[in-house]
Amino acid sequence: MDDLILSIKKRVLFPTVFLLGLITWLVLCRAFYHSYWEGTIYRVQTVDFNLLHHVLPATLSQLIVADRDDLIQKVLDANYGIFGLAVTDSQGRSILYATRNIYSSNPERKNLTVEDLSRQTEPADWLCDPPPLEPQWRHNSASTPKAVRLGSKPPGKILGKVYYLRQEQPTFERDLYSFLTTCFYDLSGSKRGYFFISLMTFGFSLIAILLIWLRRRGLELKQQELEHVSRELELRKRALDQLSAELTVQKARKFWLEREAEESYRRALNLKQALEKLRDSINPESQQGRQALPPAGTSIKVRPPVHPPSAILEEIEALIPELDRSANTLKSQAGLLHDYCAMLEQRQKEMQRIVQEASEDFGMSGPGMLDMKAG
């Protein structure tokens, strides 16, 4: 779902939401149309007809017997044209009275005819003299489509029939077109429902656009954060590689210095031993030279040595501590280098641990995002 949100472009988002909102609006309007006309209006008229079955035949029969045509027309027009009422002769061949201005959504509707009365689903009541006191039809409930006969033809002289005409149900297209062309000035009947459905659909569309935009913005920020973490992880890996290379170089240098220090130490020891041997070899020769000197008082002169043995020995004795110090210095440098290499190894382990933790956190937080970006 997140991949789909990120893949949707802004120029596609609004038309898509508008199209989905329009389809949803039409579906809801269609459902409301059936609920209003085939549910609410039909049941309300069923209740009205059930009431008229009980009272209207007696009232009209009395008015016909009294020859009060004016009152008969007023009774038929008392429903304001919401549904129709018509009175015919006893044979049902001609319409004597009918409701004026019966509501119809069809502007081309023709005048009421006898054929229209014969197509009505609601049964007609007999008008007779004396007026009938018992109802001839009744509905068991408001949702019952057919009326139930309660008795046979009433006794007395038949004066005519009264027919009940249900309100003409407009088509869905005509009803919706009427709502759109009224510019929201007339919100009576089904138009009120269409108006609230329009507001609800428009509001949900705006909320959907806002939520998608916020989710998209959040995903983009998260993707940027993941890219930043990825770059930082890459830099840490490079630093780790450089540290590993430096550690390798330092290890090689350490090995070379240790070997060089060992060789220098061996050379110093060999030189020390050679000097000690030279000193030992010089001491007997000096003693023998002193023994070979002529006795005192003779005229023979012995030439003194160019370098007295004592001076050479002193120089040798002075070189030996210097060589020891040089060897010790090399050893101490090798020890410092060993400590430095150990510190580099510790830093390498710490860097590996940090990179591993960052890799695990990065893999848990957004592997799918990086895979999508790589793809």
JSON list of C-alpha atoms in Angstrom, two decimals, residues 13-206:
[
{"chain": "A", "resi": 13, "resn": "LEU", "atom": "CA", "xyz": [-3.94, 11.66, -7.37]},
{"chain": "A", "resi": 14, "resn": "PHE", "atom": "CA", "xyz": [-6.66, 14.29, -7.68]},
{"chain": "A", "resi": 15, "resn": "PRO", "atom": "CA", "xyz": [-8.36, 12.82, -10.78]},
{"chain": "A", "resi": 16, "resn": "THR", "atom": "CA", "xyz": [-8.27, 9.37, -9.18]},
{"chain": "A", "resi": 17, "resn": "VAL", "atom": "CA", "xyz": [-9.82, 10.56, -5.93]},
{"chain": "A", "resi": 18, "resn": "PHE", "atom": "CA", "xyz": [-12.38, 12.60, -7.89]},
{"chain": "A", "resi": 19, "resn": "LEU", "atom": "CA", "xyz": [-13.35, 9.59, -10.00]},
{"chain": "A", "resi": 20, "resn": "LEU", "atom": "CA", "xyz": [-13.64, 7.32, -6.97]},
{"chain": "A", "resi": 21, "resn": "GLY", "atom": "CA", "xyz": [-15.64, 9.99, -5.14]},
{"chain": "A", "resi": 22, "resn": "LEU", "atom": "CA", "xyz": [-17.98, 10.37, -8.12]},
{"chain": "A", "resi": 23, "resn": "ILE", "atom": "CA", "xyz": [-18.56, 6.62, -8.33]},
{"chain": "A", "resi": 24, "resn": "THR", "atom": "CA", "xyz": [-19.19, 6.45, -4.58]},
{"chain": "A", "resi": 25, "resn": "TRP", "atom": "CA", "xyz": [-21.59, 9.40, -4.82]},
{"chain": "A", "resi": 26, "resn": "LEU", "atom": "CA", "xyz": [-23.58, 7.73, -7.61]},
{"chain": "A", "resi": 27, "resn": "VAL", "atom": "CA", "xyz": [-23.75, 4.42, -5.72]},
{"chain": "A", "resi": 28, "resn": "LEU", "atom": "CA", "xyz": [-24.94, 6.13, -2.53]},
{"chain": "A", "resi": 29, "resn": "CYS", "atom": "CA", "xyz": [-27.48, 8.23, -4.44]},
{"chain": "A", "resi": 30, "resn": "ARG", "atom": "CA", "xyz": [-28.80, 5.12, -6.16]},
{"chain": "A", "resi": 31, "resn": "ALA", "atom": "CA", "xyz": [-29.16, 3.32, -2.83]},
{"chain": "A", "resi": 32, "resn": "PHE", "atom": "CA", "xyz": [-30.89, 6.34, -1.31]},
{"chain": "A", "resi": 33, "resn": "TYR", "atom": "CA", "xyz": [-33.23, 6.55, -4.31]},
{"chain": "A", "resi": 34, "resn": "HIS", "atom": "CA", "xyz": [-34.46, 2.99, -3.75]},
{"chain": "A", "resi": 35, "resn": "SER", "atom": "CA", "xyz": [-34.67, 3.51, 0.00]},
{"chain": "A", "resi": 36, "resn": "TYR", "atom": "CA", "xyz": [-36.66, 6.73, -0.34]},
{"chain": "A", "resi": 37, "resn": "TRP", "atom": "CA", "xyz": [-39.11, 5.95, -3.13]},
{"chain": "A", "resi": 38, "resn": "GLU", "atom": "CA", "xyz": [-39.51, 2.21, -2.72]},
{"chain": "A", "resi": 39, "resn": "GLY", "atom": "CA", "xyz": [-39.22, 2.26, 1.04]},
{"chain": "A", "resi": 40, "resn": "THR", "atom": "CA", "xyz": [-40.24, 5.45, 2.82]},
{"chain": "A", "resi": 41, "resn": "ILE", "atom": "CA", "xyz": [-42.73, 6.92, 0.33]},
{"chain": "A", "resi": 42, "resn": "TYR", "atom": "CA", "xyz": [-44.34, 3.58, -0.46]},
{"chain": "A", "resi": 43, "resn": "ARG", "atom": "CA", "xyz": [-44.88, 2.73, 3.21]},
{"chain": "A", "resi": 44, "resn": "VAL", "atom": "CA", "xyz": [-46.19, 6.19, 4.08]},
{"chain": "A", "resi": 45, "resn": "GLN", "atom": "CA", "xyz": [-48.73, 5.98, 1.27]},
{"chain": "A", "resi": 46, "resn": "THR", "atom": "CA", "xyz": [-49.67, 2.46, 2.39]},
{"chain": "A", "resi": 47, "resn": "VAL", "atom": "CA", "xyz": [-50.48, 3.85, 5.84]},
{"chain": "A", "resi": 48, "resn": "ASP", "atom": "CA", "xyz": [-52.49, 6.68, 4.25]},
{"chain": "A", "resi": 49, "resn": "PHE", "atom": "CA", "xyz": [-54.44, 4.27, 2.04]},
{"chain": "A", "resi": 50, "resn": "ASN", "atom": "CA", "xyz": [-55.13, 1.97, 4.96]},
{"chain": "A", "resi": 51, "resn": "LEU", "atom": "CA", "xyz": [-56.60, 4.92, 6.87]},
{"chain": "A", "resi": 52, "resn": "LEU", "atom": "CA", "xyz": [-58.64, 6.03, 3.83]},
{"chain": "A", "resi": 53, "resn": "HIS", "atom": "CA", "xyz": [-60.04, 2.51, 3.38]},
{"chain": "A", "resi": 54, "resn": "HIS", "atom": "CA", "xyz": [-61.63, 2.92, 6.81]},
{"chain": "A", "resi": 55, "resn": "VAL", "atom": "CA", "xyz": [-63.08, 6.45, 6.55]},
{"chain": "A", "resi": 56, "resn": "LEU", "atom": "CA", "xyz": [-63.22, 7.69, 2.94]},
{"chain": "A", "resi": 57, "resn": "PRO", "atom": "CA", "xyz": [-65.99, 5.42, 1.48]},
{"chain": "A", "resi": 58, "resn": "ALA", "atom": "CA", "xyz": [-68.49, 6.45, 4.15]},
{"chain": "A", "resi": 59, "resn": "THR", "atom": "CA", "xyz": [-67.63, 10.16, 3.82]},
{"chain": "A", "resi": 60, "resn": "LEU", "atom": "CA", "xyz": [-67.87, 10.24, 0.03]},
{"chain": "A", "resi": 61, "resn": "SER", "atom": "CA", "xyz": [-71.08, 8.19, 0.04]},
{"chain": "A", "resi": 62, "resn": "GLN", "atom": "CA", "xyz": [-72.73, 10.68, 2.38]},
{"chain": "A", "resi": 63, "resn": "LEU", "atom": "CA", "xyz": [-71.59, 13.65, 0.25]},
{"chain": "A", "resi": 64, "resn": "ILE", "atom": "CA", "xyz": [-72.84, 12.01, -2.97]},
{"chain": "A", "resi": 65, "resn": "VAL", "atom": "CA", "xyz": [-76.21, 11.29, -1.38]},
{"chain": "A", "resi": 66, "resn": "ALA", "atom": "CA", "xyz": [-76.32, 14.92, -0.19]},
{"chain": "A", "resi": 67, "resn": "ASP", "atom": "CA", "xyz": [-75.34, 16.06, -3.71]},
{"chain": "A", "resi": 68, "resn": "ARG", "atom": "CA", "xyz": [-72.44, 18.16, -2.40]},
{"chain": "A", "resi": 69, "resn": "ASP", "atom": "CA", "xyz": [-70.10, 18.18, -5.37]},
{"chain": "A", "resi": 70, "resn": "ASP", "atom": "CA", "xyz": [-68.09, 21.09, -3.95]},
{"chain": "A", "resi": 71, "resn": "LEU", "atom": "CA", "xyz": [-67.31, 19.21, -0.76]},
{"chain": "A", "resi": 72, "resn": "ILE", "atom": "CA", "xyz": [-66.44, 16.06, -2.69]},
{"chain": "A", "resi": 73, "resn": "GLN", "atom": "CA", "xyz": [-63.80, 17.95, -4.67]},
{"chain": "A", "resi": 74, "resn": "LYS", "atom": "CA", "xyz": [-62.39, 19.50, -1.49]},
{"chain": "A", "resi": 75, "resn": "VAL", "atom": "CA", "xyz": [-62.07, 16.06, 0.08]},
{"chain": "A", "resi": 76, "resn": "LEU", "atom": "CA", "xyz": [-60.23, 14.73, -2.98]},
{"chain": "A", "resi": 77, "resn": "ASP", "atom": "CA", "xyz": [-57.87, 17.74, -2.99]},
{"chain": "A", "resi": 78, "resn": "ALA", "atom": "CA", "xyz": [-57.16, 17.54, 0.76]},
{"chain": "A", "resi": 79, "resn": "ASN", "atom": "CA", "xyz": [-53.97, 15.49, 0.21]},
{"chain": "A", "resi": 80, "resn": "TYR", "atom": "CA", "xyz": [-52.26, 18.40, -1.66]},
{"chain": "A", "resi": 81, "resn": "GLY", "atom": "CA", "xyz": [-51.65, 16.18, -4.67]},
{"chain": "A", "resi": 82, "resn": "ILE", "atom": "CA", "xyz": [-49.16, 13.93, -2.88]},
{"chain": "A", "resi": 83, "resn": "PHE", "atom": "CA", "xyz": [-51.18, 10.98, -4.16]},
{"chain": "A", "resi": 84, "resn": "GLY", "atom": "CA", "xyz": [-54.33, 10.75, -6.26]},
{"chain": "A", "resi": 85, "resn": "LEU", "atom": "CA", "xyz": [-57.99, 10.01, -5.55]},
{"chain": "A", "resi": 86, "resn": "ALA", "atom": "CA", "xyz": [-60.64, 9.44, -8.20]},
{"chain": "A", "resi": 87, "resn": "VAL", "atom": "CA", "xyz": [-64.39, 8.69, -8.09]},
{"chain": "A", "resi": 88, "resn": "THR", "atom": "CA", "xyz": [-66.08, 6.90, -10.99]},
{"chain": "A", "resi": 89, "resn": "ASP", "atom": "CA", "xyz": [-69.59, 5.77, -11.73]},
{"chain": "A", "resi": 90, "resn": "SER", "atom": "CA", "xyz": [-70.87, 2.40, -10.58]},
{"chain": "A", "resi": 91, "resn": "GLN", "atom": "CA", "xyz": [-69.63, 0.71, -13.77]},
{"chain": "A", "resi": 92, "resn": "GLY", "atom": "CA", "xyz": [-66.21, 2.33, -13.61]},
{"chain": "A", "resi": 93, "resn": "ARG", "atom": "CA", "xyz": [-66.50, 3.65, -17.16]},
{"chain": "A", "resi": 94, "resn": "SER", "atom": "CA", "xyz": [-66.18, 7.39, -16.52]},
{"chain": "A", "resi": 95, "resn": "ILE", "atom": "CA", "xyz": [-64.38, 9.54, -13.98]},
{"chain": "A", "resi": 96, "resn": "LEU", "atom": "CA", "xyz": [-66.75, 11.78, -12.05]},
{"chain": "A", "resi": 97, "resn": "TYR", "atom": "CA", "xyz": [-64.30, 13.43, -9.64]},
{"chain": "A", "resi": 98, "resn": "ALA", "atom": "CA", "xyz": [-60.51, 13.37, -9.36]},
{"chain": "A", "resi": 99, "resn": "THR", "atom": "CA", "xyz": [-57.74, 15.07, -7.43]},
{"chain": "A", "resi": 100, "resn": "ARG", "atom": "CA", "xyz": [-56.45, 18.14, -9.17]},
{"chain": "A", "resi": 101, "resn": "ASN", "atom": "CA", "xyz": [-52.73, 18.68, -9.74]},
{"chain": "A", "resi": 102, "resn": "ILE", "atom": "CA", "xyz": [-51.53, 15.23, -8.80]},
{"chain": "A", "resi": 103, "resn": "TYR", "atom": "CA", "xyz": [-47.78, 15.36, -8.20]},
{"chain": "A", "resi": 104, "resn": "SER", "atom": "CA", "xyz": [-45.78, 14.01, -11.11]},
{"chain": "A", "resi": 105, "resn": "SER", "atom": "CA", "xyz": [-42.12, 14.33, -12.03]},
{"chain": "A", "resi": 106, "resn": "ASN", "atom": "CA", "xyz": [-42.96, 13.84, -15.69]},
{"chain": "A", "resi": 107, "resn": "PRO", "atom": "CA", "xyz": [-43.85, 17.19, -17.31]},
{"chain": "A", "resi": 108, "resn": "GLU", "atom": "CA", "xyz": [-45.44, 15.35, -20.25]},
{"chain": "A", "resi": 109, "resn": "ARG", "atom": "CA", "xyz": [-47.93, 13.52, -18.07]},
{"chain": "A", "resi": 110, "resn": "LYS", "atom": "CA", "xyz": [-51.38, 13.32, -19.62]},
{"chain": "A", "resi": 111, "resn": "ASN", "atom": "CA", "xyz": [-54.74, 13.68, -17.92]},
{"chain": "A", "resi": 112, "resn": "LEU", "atom": "CA", "xyz": [-56.05, 10.82, -15.83]},
{"chain": "A", "resi": 113, "resn": "THR", "atom": "CA", "xyz": [-58.00, 8.19, -17.76]},
{"chain": "A", "resi": 114, "resn": "VAL", "atom": "CA", "xyz": [-60.01, 5.08, -16.89]},
{"chain": "A", "resi": 115, "resn": "GLU", "atom": "CA", "xyz": [-57.17, 2.92, -18.23]},
{"chain": "A", "resi": 116, "resn": "ASP", "atom": "CA", "xyz": [-54.85, 4.53, -15.70]},
{"chain": "A", "resi": 117, "resn": "LEU", "atom": "CA", "xyz": [-57.23, 3.55, -12.92]},
{"chain": "A", "resi": 118, "resn": "SER", "atom": "CA", "xyz": [-57.37, -0.06, -14.06]},
{"chain": "A", "resi": 119, "resn": "ARG", "atom": "CA", "xyz": [-53.57, -0.33, -13.80]},
{"chain": "A", "resi": 120, "resn": "GLN", "atom": "CA", "xyz": [-53.47, 0.73, -10.14]},
{"chain": "A", "resi": 121, "resn": "THR", "atom": "CA", "xyz": [-52.31, -1.89, -7.64]},
{"chain": "A", "resi": 122, "resn": "GLU", "atom": "CA", "xyz": [-54.34, -0.46, -4.76]},
{"chain": "A", "resi": 123, "resn": "PRO", "atom": "CA", "xyz": [-57.92, -1.88, -4.74]},
{"chain": "A", "resi": 124, "resn": "ALA", "atom": "CA", "xyz": [-60.91, 0.47, -5.04]},
{"chain": "A", "resi": 125, "resn": "ASP", "atom": "CA", "xyz": [-63.73, 0.85, -2.50]},
{"chain": "A", "resi": 126, "resn": "TRP", "atom": "CA", "xyz": [-67.45, 0.79, -3.30]},
{"chain": "A", "resi": 127, "resn": "LEU", "atom": "CA", "xyz": [-69.58, 3.86, -2.61]},
{"chain": "A", "resi": 128, "resn": "CYS", "atom": "CA", "xyz": [-73.17, 3.00, -1.75]},
{"chain": "A", "resi": 129, "resn": "ASP", "atom": "CA", "xyz": [-76.37, 4.21, -0.20]},
{"chain": "A", "resi": 130, "resn": "PRO", "atom": "CA", "xyz": [-76.62, 3.78, 2.75]},
{"chain": "A", "resi": 131, "resn": "PRO", "atom": "CA", "xyz": [-72.93, 4.65, 3.39]},
{"chain": "A", "resi": 132, "resn": "PRO", "atom": "CA", "xyz": [-70.80, 1.64, 4.35]},
{"chain": "A", "resi": 133, "resn": "LEU", "atom": "CA", "xyz": [-69.64, 1.57, 7.94]},
{"chain": "A", "resi": 134, "resn": "GLU", "atom": "CA", "xyz": [-67.27, -1.37, 7.72]},
{"chain": "A", "resi": 135, "resn": "PRO", "atom": "CA", "xyz": [-63.96, -1.12, 5.80]},
{"chain": "A", "resi": 136, "resn": "GLN", "atom": "CA", "xyz": [-63.76, -3.22, 2.67]},
{"chain": "A", "resi": 137, "resn": "TRP", "atom": "CA", "xyz": [-59.94, -3.50, 2.49]},
{"chain": "A", "resi": 138, "resn": "ARG", "atom": "CA", "xyz": [-57.06, -3.18, 4.92]},
{"chain": "A", "resi": 139, "resn": "HIS", "atom": "CA", "xyz": [-53.26, -3.56, 5.03]},
{"chain": "A", "resi": 140, "resn": "ASN", "atom": "CA", "xyz": [-51.79, -5.82, 7.69]},
{"chain": "A", "resi": 141, "resn": "SER", "atom": "CA", "xyz": [-48.67, -3.65, 7.96]},
{"chain": "A", "resi": 142, "resn": "ALA", "atom": "CA", "xyz": [-47.00, -0.71, 6.27]},
{"chain": "A", "resi": 143, "resn": "SER", "atom": "CA", "xyz": [-44.60, -3.01, 4.43]},
{"chain": "A", "resi": 144, "resn": "THR", "atom": "CA", "xyz": [-47.37, -5.25, 3.06]},
{"chain": "A", "resi": 145, "resn": "PRO", "atom": "CA", "xyz": [-47.71, -4.52, -0.68]},
{"chain": "A", "resi": 146, "resn": "LYS", "atom": "CA", "xyz": [-51.21, -5.98, -1.12]},
{"chain": "A", "resi": 147, "resn": "ALA", "atom": "CA", "xyz": [-54.39, -5.13, 0.75]},
{"chain": "A", "resi": 148, "resn": "VAL", "atom": "CA", "xyz": [-56.59, -7.85, 2.25]},
{"chain": "A", "resi": 149, "resn": "ARG", "atom": "CA", "xyz": [-60.33, -7.97, 1.53]},
{"chain": "A", "resi": 150, "resn": "LEU", "atom": "CA", "xyz": [-62.42, -7.86, 4.70]},
{"chain": "A", "resi": 151, "resn": "GLY", "atom": "CA", "xyz": [-65.85, -8.50, 3.24]},
{"chain": "A", "resi": 152, "resn": "SER", "atom": "CA", "xyz": [-67.93, -8.87, 0.12]},
{"chain": "A", "resi": 153, "resn": "LYS", "atom": "CA", "xyz": [-69.70, -6.13, -1.79]},
{"chain": "A", "resi": 154, "resn": "PRO", "atom": "CA", "xyz": [-71.56, -3.88, 0.69]},
{"chain": "A", "resi": 155, "resn": "PRO", "atom": "CA", "xyz": [-75.39, -3.89, 0.65]},
{"chain": "A", "resi": 156, "resn": "GLY", "atom": "CA", "xyz": [-77.42, -1.02, -0.74]},
{"chain": "A", "resi": 157, "resn": "LYS", "atom": "CA", "xyz": [-77.44, 1.03, -3.89]},
{"chain": "A", "resi": 158, "resn": "ILE", "atom": "CA", "xyz": [-74.03, 1.31, -5.59]},
{"chain": "A", "resi": 159, "resn": "LEU", "atom": "CA", "xyz": [-73.17, 4.96, -6.20]},
{"chain": "A", "resi": 160, "resn": "GLY", "atom": "CA", "xyz": [-69.69, 4.53, -7.63]},
{"chain": "A", "resi": 161, "resn": "LYS", "atom": "CA", "xyz": [-66.10, 3.60, -6.85]},
{"chain": "A", "resi": 162, "resn": "VAL", "atom": "CA", "xyz": [-63.24, 5.47, -5.24]},
{"chain": "A", "resi": 163, "resn": "TYR", "atom": "CA", "xyz": [-59.75, 4.71, -6.56]},
{"chain": "A", "resi": 164, "resn": "TYR", "atom": "CA", "xyz": [-56.44, 5.32, -4.81]},
{"chain": "A", "resi": 165, "resn": "LEU", "atom": "CA", "xyz": [-53.52, 6.39, -6.99]},
{"chain": "A", "resi": 166, "resn": "ARG", "atom": "CA", "xyz": [-49.99, 6.07, -5.66]},
{"chain": "A", "resi": 167, "resn": "GLN", "atom": "CA", "xyz": [-47.56, 8.87, -6.34]},
{"chain": "A", "resi": 168, "resn": "GLU", "atom": "CA", "xyz": [-45.74, 8.36, -9.61]},
{"chain": "A", "resi": 169, "resn": "GLN", "atom": "CA", "xyz": [-42.17, 7.32, -8.94]},
{"chain": "A", "resi": 170, "resn": "PRO", "atom": "CA", "xyz": [-39.64, 9.22, -11.09]},
{"chain": "A", "resi": 171, "resn": "THR", "atom": "CA", "xyz": [-36.69, 7.49, -12.66]},
{"chain": "A", "resi": 172, "resn": "PHE", "atom": "CA", "xyz": [-33.33, 7.75, -10.94]},
{"chain": "A", "resi": 173, "resn": "GLU", "atom": "CA", "xyz": [-31.86, 9.85, -13.73]},
{"chain": "A", "resi": 174, "resn": "ARG", "atom": "CA", "xyz": [-34.78, 12.30, -13.70]},
{"chain": "A", "resi": 175, "resn": "ASP", "atom": "CA", "xyz": [-34.78, 12.57, -9.92]},
{"chain": "A", "resi": 176, "resn": "LEU", "atom": "CA", "xyz": [-31.03, 13.20, -9.79]},
{"chain": "A", "resi": 177, "resn": "TYR", "atom": "CA", "xyz": [-31.23, 15.69, -12.65]},
{"chain": "A", "resi": 178, "resn": "SER", "atom": "CA", "xyz": [-33.95, 17.56, -10.78]},
{"chain": "A", "resi": 179, "resn": "PHE", "atom": "CA", "xyz": [-31.67, 17.80, -7.74]},
{"chain": "A", "resi": 180, "resn": "LEU", "atom": "CA", "xyz": [-28.72, 19.08, -9.78]},
{"chain": "A", "resi": 181, "resn": "THR", "atom": "CA", "xyz": [-30.76, 21.71, -11.62]},
{"chain": "A", "resi": 182, "resn": "THR", "atom": "CA", "xyz": [-32.40, 23.24, -8.53]},
{"chain": "A", "resi": 183, "resn": "CYS", "atom": "CA", "xyz": [-29.02, 24.63, -7.37]},
{"chain": "A", "resi": 184, "resn": "PHE", "atom": "CA", "xyz": [-29.75, 23.52, -3.79]},
{"chain": "A", "resi": 185, "resn": "TYR", "atom": "CA", "xyz": [-32.59, 26.04, -3.42]},
{"chain": "A", "resi": 186, "resn": "ASP", "atom": "CA", "xyz": [-35.24, 23.36, -3.08]},
{"chain": "A", "resi": 187, "resn": "LEU", "atom": "CA", "xyz": [-34.23, 20.62, -0.64]},
{"chain": "A", "resi": 188, "resn": "SER", "atom": "CA", "xyz": [-37.59, 18.94, -0.24]},
{"chain": "A", "resi": 189, "resn": "GLY", "atom": "CA", "xyz": [-38.22, 15.24, -0.67]},
{"chain": "A", "resi": 190, "resn": "SER", "atom": "CA", "xyz": [-35.36, 13.18, -2.02]},
{"chain": "A", "resi": 191, "resn": "LYS", "atom": "CA", "xyz": [-33.27, 16.28, -2.77]},
{"chain": "A", "resi": 192, "resn": "ARG", "atom": "CA", "xyz": [-32.42, 16.65, 0.90]},
{"chain": "A", "resi": 193, "resn": "GLY", "atom": "CA", "xyz": [-30.93, 13.16, 0.95]},
{"chain": "A", "resi": 194, "resn": "TYR", "atom": "CA", "xyz": [-28.94, 13.80, -2.22]},
{"chain": "A", "resi": 195, "resn": "PHE", "atom": "CA", "xyz": [-27.64, 17.03, -0.70]},
{"chain": "A", "resi": 196, "resn": "PHE", "atom": "CA", "xyz": [-26.36, 15.34, 2.47]},
{"chain": "A", "resi": 197, "resn": "ILE", "atom": "CA", "xyz": [-24.84, 12.51, 0.43]},
{"chain": "A", "resi": 198, "resn": "SER", "atom": "CA", "xyz": [-23.04, 15.11, -1.71]},
{"chain": "A", "resi": 199, "resn": "LEU", "atom": "CA", "xyz": [-21.67, 16.86, 1.38]},
{"chain": "A", "resi": 200, "resn": "MET", "atom": "CA", "xyz": [-20.59, 13.58, 2.92]},
{"chain": "A", "resi": 201, "resn": "THR", "atom": "CA", "xyz": [-18.90, 12.36, -0.26]},
{"chain": "A", "resi": 202, "resn": "PHE", "atom": "CA", "xyz": [-17.13, 15.68, -0.78]},
{"chain": "A", "resi": 203, "resn": "GLY", "atom": "CA", "xyz": [-15.95, 15.72, 2.82]},
{"chain": "A", "resi": 204, "resn": "PHE", "atom": "CA", "xyz": [-14.67, 12.14, 2.68]},
{"chain": "A", "resi": 205, "resn": "SER", "atom": "CA", "xyz": [-12.88, 12.89, -0.60]},
{"chain": "A", "resi": 206, "resn": "LEU", "atom": "CA", "xyz": [-11.09, 15.85, 0.97]}
]
